[in-house]
Short mmCIF file of C-alpha atoms in Angstrom, two decimals:
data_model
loop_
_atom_site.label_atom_id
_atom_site.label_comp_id
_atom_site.label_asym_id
_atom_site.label_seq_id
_atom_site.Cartn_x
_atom_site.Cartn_y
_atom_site.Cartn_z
CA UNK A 18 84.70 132.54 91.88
CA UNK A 19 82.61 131.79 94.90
CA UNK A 20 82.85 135.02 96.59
CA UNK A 21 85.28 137.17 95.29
CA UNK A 22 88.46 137.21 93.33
CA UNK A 23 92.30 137.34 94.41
CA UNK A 24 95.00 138.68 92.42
CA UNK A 25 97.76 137.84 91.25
CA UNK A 26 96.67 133.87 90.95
CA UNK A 27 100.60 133.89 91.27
CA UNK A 28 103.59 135.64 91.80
CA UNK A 29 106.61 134.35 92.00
CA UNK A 30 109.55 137.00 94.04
CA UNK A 31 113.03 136.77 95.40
CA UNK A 32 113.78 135.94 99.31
CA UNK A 33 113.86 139.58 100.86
CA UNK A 34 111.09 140.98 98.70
CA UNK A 35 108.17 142.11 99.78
CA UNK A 36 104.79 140.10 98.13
CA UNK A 37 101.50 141.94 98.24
CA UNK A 38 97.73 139.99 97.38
CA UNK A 39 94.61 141.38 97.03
CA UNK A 40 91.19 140.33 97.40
CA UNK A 41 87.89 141.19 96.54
CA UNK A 42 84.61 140.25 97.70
CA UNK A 43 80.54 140.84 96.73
CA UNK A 44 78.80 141.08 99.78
CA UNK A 45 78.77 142.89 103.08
CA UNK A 46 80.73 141.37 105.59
CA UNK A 47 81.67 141.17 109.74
CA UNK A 48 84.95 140.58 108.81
CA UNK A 49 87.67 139.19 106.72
CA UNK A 50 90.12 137.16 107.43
CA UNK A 51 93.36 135.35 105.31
CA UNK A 52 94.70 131.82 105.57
CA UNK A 53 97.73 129.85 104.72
CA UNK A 54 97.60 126.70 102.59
CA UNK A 55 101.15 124.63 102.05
CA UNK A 56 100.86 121.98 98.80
CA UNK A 57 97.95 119.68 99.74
CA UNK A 58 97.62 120.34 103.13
CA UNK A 59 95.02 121.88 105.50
CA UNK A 60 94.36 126.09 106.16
CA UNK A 61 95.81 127.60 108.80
CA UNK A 62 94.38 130.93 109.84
CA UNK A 63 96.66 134.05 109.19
CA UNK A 64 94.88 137.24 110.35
CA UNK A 65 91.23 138.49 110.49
CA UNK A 66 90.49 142.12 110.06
CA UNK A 67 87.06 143.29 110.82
CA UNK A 68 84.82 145.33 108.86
CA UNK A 69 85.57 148.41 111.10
CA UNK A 70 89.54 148.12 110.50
CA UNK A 71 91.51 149.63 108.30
CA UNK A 72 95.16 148.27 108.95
CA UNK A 73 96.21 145.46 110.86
CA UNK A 74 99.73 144.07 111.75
CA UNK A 75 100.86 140.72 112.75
CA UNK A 76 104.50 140.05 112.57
CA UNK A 77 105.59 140.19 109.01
CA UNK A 78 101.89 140.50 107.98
CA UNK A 79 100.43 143.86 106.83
CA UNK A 80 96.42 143.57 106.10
CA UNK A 81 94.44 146.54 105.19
CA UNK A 82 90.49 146.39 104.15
CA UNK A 83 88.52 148.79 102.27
CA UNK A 84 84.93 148.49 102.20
CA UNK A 85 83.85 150.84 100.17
CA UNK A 86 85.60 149.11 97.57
CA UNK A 87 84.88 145.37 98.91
CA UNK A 88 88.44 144.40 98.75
CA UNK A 89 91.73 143.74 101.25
CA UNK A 90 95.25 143.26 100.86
CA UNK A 91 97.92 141.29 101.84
CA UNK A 92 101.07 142.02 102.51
CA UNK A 93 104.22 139.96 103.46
CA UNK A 94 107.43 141.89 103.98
CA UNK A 95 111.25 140.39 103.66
CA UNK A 96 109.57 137.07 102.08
CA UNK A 97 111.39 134.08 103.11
CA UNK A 98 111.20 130.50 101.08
CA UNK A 99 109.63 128.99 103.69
CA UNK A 100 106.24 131.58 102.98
CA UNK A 101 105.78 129.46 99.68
CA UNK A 102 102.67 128.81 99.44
CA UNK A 103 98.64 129.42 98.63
CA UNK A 104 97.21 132.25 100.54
CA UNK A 105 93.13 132.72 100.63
CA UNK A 106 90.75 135.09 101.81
CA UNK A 107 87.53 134.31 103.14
CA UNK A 108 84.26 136.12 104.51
CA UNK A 109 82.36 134.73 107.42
CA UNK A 110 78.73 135.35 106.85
CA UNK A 111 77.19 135.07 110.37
CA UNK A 112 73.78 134.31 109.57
CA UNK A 113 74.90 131.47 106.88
CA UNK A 114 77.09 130.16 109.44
CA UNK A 115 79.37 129.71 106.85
CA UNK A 116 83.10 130.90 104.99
CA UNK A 117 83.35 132.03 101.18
CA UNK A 118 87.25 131.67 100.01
CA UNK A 119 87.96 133.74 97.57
CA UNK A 120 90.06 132.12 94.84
CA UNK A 121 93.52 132.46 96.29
CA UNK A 122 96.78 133.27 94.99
CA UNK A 123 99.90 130.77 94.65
CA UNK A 124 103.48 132.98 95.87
CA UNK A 125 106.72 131.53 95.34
CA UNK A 126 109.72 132.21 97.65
CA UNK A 127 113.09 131.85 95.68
CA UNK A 128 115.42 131.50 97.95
CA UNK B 276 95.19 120.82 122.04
CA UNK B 277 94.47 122.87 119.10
CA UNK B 278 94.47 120.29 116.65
CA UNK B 279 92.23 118.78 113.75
CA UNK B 280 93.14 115.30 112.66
CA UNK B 281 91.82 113.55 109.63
CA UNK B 282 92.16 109.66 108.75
CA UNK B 283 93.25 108.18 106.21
CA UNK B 284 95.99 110.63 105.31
CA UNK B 285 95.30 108.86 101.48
CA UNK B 286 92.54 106.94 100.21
CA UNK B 287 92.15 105.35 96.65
CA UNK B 288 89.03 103.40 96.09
CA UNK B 289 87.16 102.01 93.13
CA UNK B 290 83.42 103.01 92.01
CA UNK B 291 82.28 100.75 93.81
CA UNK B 292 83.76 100.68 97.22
CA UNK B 293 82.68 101.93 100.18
CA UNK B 294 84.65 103.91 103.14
CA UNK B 295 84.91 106.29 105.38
CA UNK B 296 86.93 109.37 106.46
CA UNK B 297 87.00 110.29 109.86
CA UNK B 298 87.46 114.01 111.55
CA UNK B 299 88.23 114.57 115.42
CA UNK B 300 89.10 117.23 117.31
CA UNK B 301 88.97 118.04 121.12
CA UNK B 302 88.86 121.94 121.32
CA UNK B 303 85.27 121.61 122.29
CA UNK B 304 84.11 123.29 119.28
CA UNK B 305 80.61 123.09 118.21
CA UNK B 306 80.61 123.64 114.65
CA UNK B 307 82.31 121.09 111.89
CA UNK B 308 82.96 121.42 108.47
CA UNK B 309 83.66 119.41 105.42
CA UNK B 310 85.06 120.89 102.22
CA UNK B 311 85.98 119.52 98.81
CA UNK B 312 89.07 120.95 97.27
CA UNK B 313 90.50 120.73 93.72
CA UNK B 314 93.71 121.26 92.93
CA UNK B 315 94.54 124.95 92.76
CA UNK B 316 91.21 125.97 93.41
CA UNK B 317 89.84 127.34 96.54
CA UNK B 318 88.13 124.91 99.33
CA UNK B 319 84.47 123.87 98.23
CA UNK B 320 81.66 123.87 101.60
CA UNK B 321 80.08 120.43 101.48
CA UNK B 322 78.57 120.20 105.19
CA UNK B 323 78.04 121.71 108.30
CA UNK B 324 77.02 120.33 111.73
CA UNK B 325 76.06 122.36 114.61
CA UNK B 326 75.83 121.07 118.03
CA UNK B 327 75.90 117.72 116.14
CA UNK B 328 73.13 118.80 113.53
CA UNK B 329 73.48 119.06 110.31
CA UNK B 330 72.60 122.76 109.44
CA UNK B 331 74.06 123.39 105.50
CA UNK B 332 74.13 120.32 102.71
CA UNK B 333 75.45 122.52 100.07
CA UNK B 334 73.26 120.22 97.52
CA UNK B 335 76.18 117.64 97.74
CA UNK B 336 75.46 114.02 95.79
CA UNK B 337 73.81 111.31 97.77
CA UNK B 338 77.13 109.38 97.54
CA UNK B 339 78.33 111.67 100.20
CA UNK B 340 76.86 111.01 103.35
CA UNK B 341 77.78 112.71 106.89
CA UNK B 342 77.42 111.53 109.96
CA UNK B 343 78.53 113.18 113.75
CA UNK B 344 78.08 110.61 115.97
CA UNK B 345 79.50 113.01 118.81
CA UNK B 346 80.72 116.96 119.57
CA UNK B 347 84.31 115.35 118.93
CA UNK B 348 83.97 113.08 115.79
CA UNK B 349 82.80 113.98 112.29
CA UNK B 350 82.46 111.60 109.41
CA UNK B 351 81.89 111.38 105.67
CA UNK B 352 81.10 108.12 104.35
CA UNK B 353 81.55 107.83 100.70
CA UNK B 354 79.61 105.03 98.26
CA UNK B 355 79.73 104.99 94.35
CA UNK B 356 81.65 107.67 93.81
CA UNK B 357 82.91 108.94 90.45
CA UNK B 358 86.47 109.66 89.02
CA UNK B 359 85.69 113.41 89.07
CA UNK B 360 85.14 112.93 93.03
CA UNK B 361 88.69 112.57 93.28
CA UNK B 362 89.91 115.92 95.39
CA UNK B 363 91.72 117.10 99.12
CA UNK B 364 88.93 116.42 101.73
CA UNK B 365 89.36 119.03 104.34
CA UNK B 366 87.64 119.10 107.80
CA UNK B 367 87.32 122.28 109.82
CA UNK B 368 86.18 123.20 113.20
CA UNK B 369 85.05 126.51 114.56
CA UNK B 370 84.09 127.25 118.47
CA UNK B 371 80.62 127.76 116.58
CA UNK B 372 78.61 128.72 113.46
CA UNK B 373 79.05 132.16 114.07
CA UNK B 374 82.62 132.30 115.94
CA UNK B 375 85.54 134.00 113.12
CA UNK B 376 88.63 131.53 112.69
CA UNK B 377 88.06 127.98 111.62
CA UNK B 378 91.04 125.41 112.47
CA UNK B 379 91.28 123.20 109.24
CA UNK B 380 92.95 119.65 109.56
CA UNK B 381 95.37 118.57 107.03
CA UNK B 382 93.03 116.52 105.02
CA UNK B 383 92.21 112.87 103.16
CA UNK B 384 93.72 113.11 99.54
CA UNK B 385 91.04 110.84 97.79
CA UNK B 386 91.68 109.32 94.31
CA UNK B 387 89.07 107.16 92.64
CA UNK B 388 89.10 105.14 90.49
#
């Protein structure tokens, strides 16, 4: 993977559920931050923790980021259909000027 | 306007063809992105411009060529490609190199053939 692996690659849950991702990543980072990717369409940009967060909240998004460990989850509580999709996370390296996606995992909704 | 467009929405061209795909946006942002993506794999870094220079060629073939003509337009002209070049094209702006969230647009769907 480019910079880090995401697990599960899918996972598949009932409307009402609750879906949790993780990530991992290699190298020290700023920050973190999760997108959003519907079938063959563009990223849109979820939530960015920083390196100095533990636990951040945005709506029905949960993130939490452990560095000692080099790895973040995601969480999505009372899953609807409509948050079917492929989620990614990516590190910004600053210097680079540049994003690393992890390898993303696929969630399916059933409604 | 917080938007990325991309044109065509869908592009099939023969080995031998040449065209274009075109990226604007009007946030003001300074630093634009292309990105390969296969299907079900993560998005690949091709290019980056800053302040309309390129800064990264991530060792991409010759048959891709970028061009930013201004802050507002980015382009990736495309000559001889191969079957296996066939992918999502995603363009991506950020307020610059170093600023956190990217704004992706939703991306040519090339096939060649």
């Amino acid at each position: 993977s480019q910079q880090g692996e995401e697990d599960p690659q899918a996972l598949s849950i009932q409307e009402g559920e609750n879906a949790t991702m993780n990530c991992s990543y290699k190298t020290s980072i700023n920050n973190l931050q999760w997108y959003r990717q519907n079938s063959g369409r563009g990223l849109v940009h979820l939530i960015l923790i920083r390196s100095n967060e533990r636990e951040k909240h945005s709506g029905r998004l949960r993130v939490t980021l452990d560095t000692s460990k080099k790895s973040s989850s995601l969480l999505i509580t009372a899953s609807r259909a409509a948050d079917t999709a492929s989620y990614f996370c990516a590190t910004l390296n600053t210097n680079a000027g540049k994003s690393t996606f992890g390898d993303g995992t696929t969630l399916t909704v059933k409604p | 306007d917080t938007e990325v467009t991309q044109t065509p929405k869908h592009l099939v061209m023969g080995m031998t063809n040449k065209k274009s795909l075109k990226c604007e946006q009007h946030m003001g942002h300074r630093a634009m992105y292309w990105y390969k993506q296969k299907a079900k794999k993560p998005p690949e870094l091709m290019f980056v411009y800053s302040y309309e220079k390129l800064s990264i060629n991530e060792s991409v073939p010759s048959r891709f060529s970028p061009e930013c003509p201004n802050s507002s337009l980015l382009n990736l002209h495309l000559h001889a490609l191969q079957p296996e070049d066939s992918a999502l094209y995603l363009c991506a702006s950020r307020r610059t190199e170093s600023y956190n969230e990217q704004f992706f647009g939703p991306g040519t769907r090339l096939t060649v053939l």
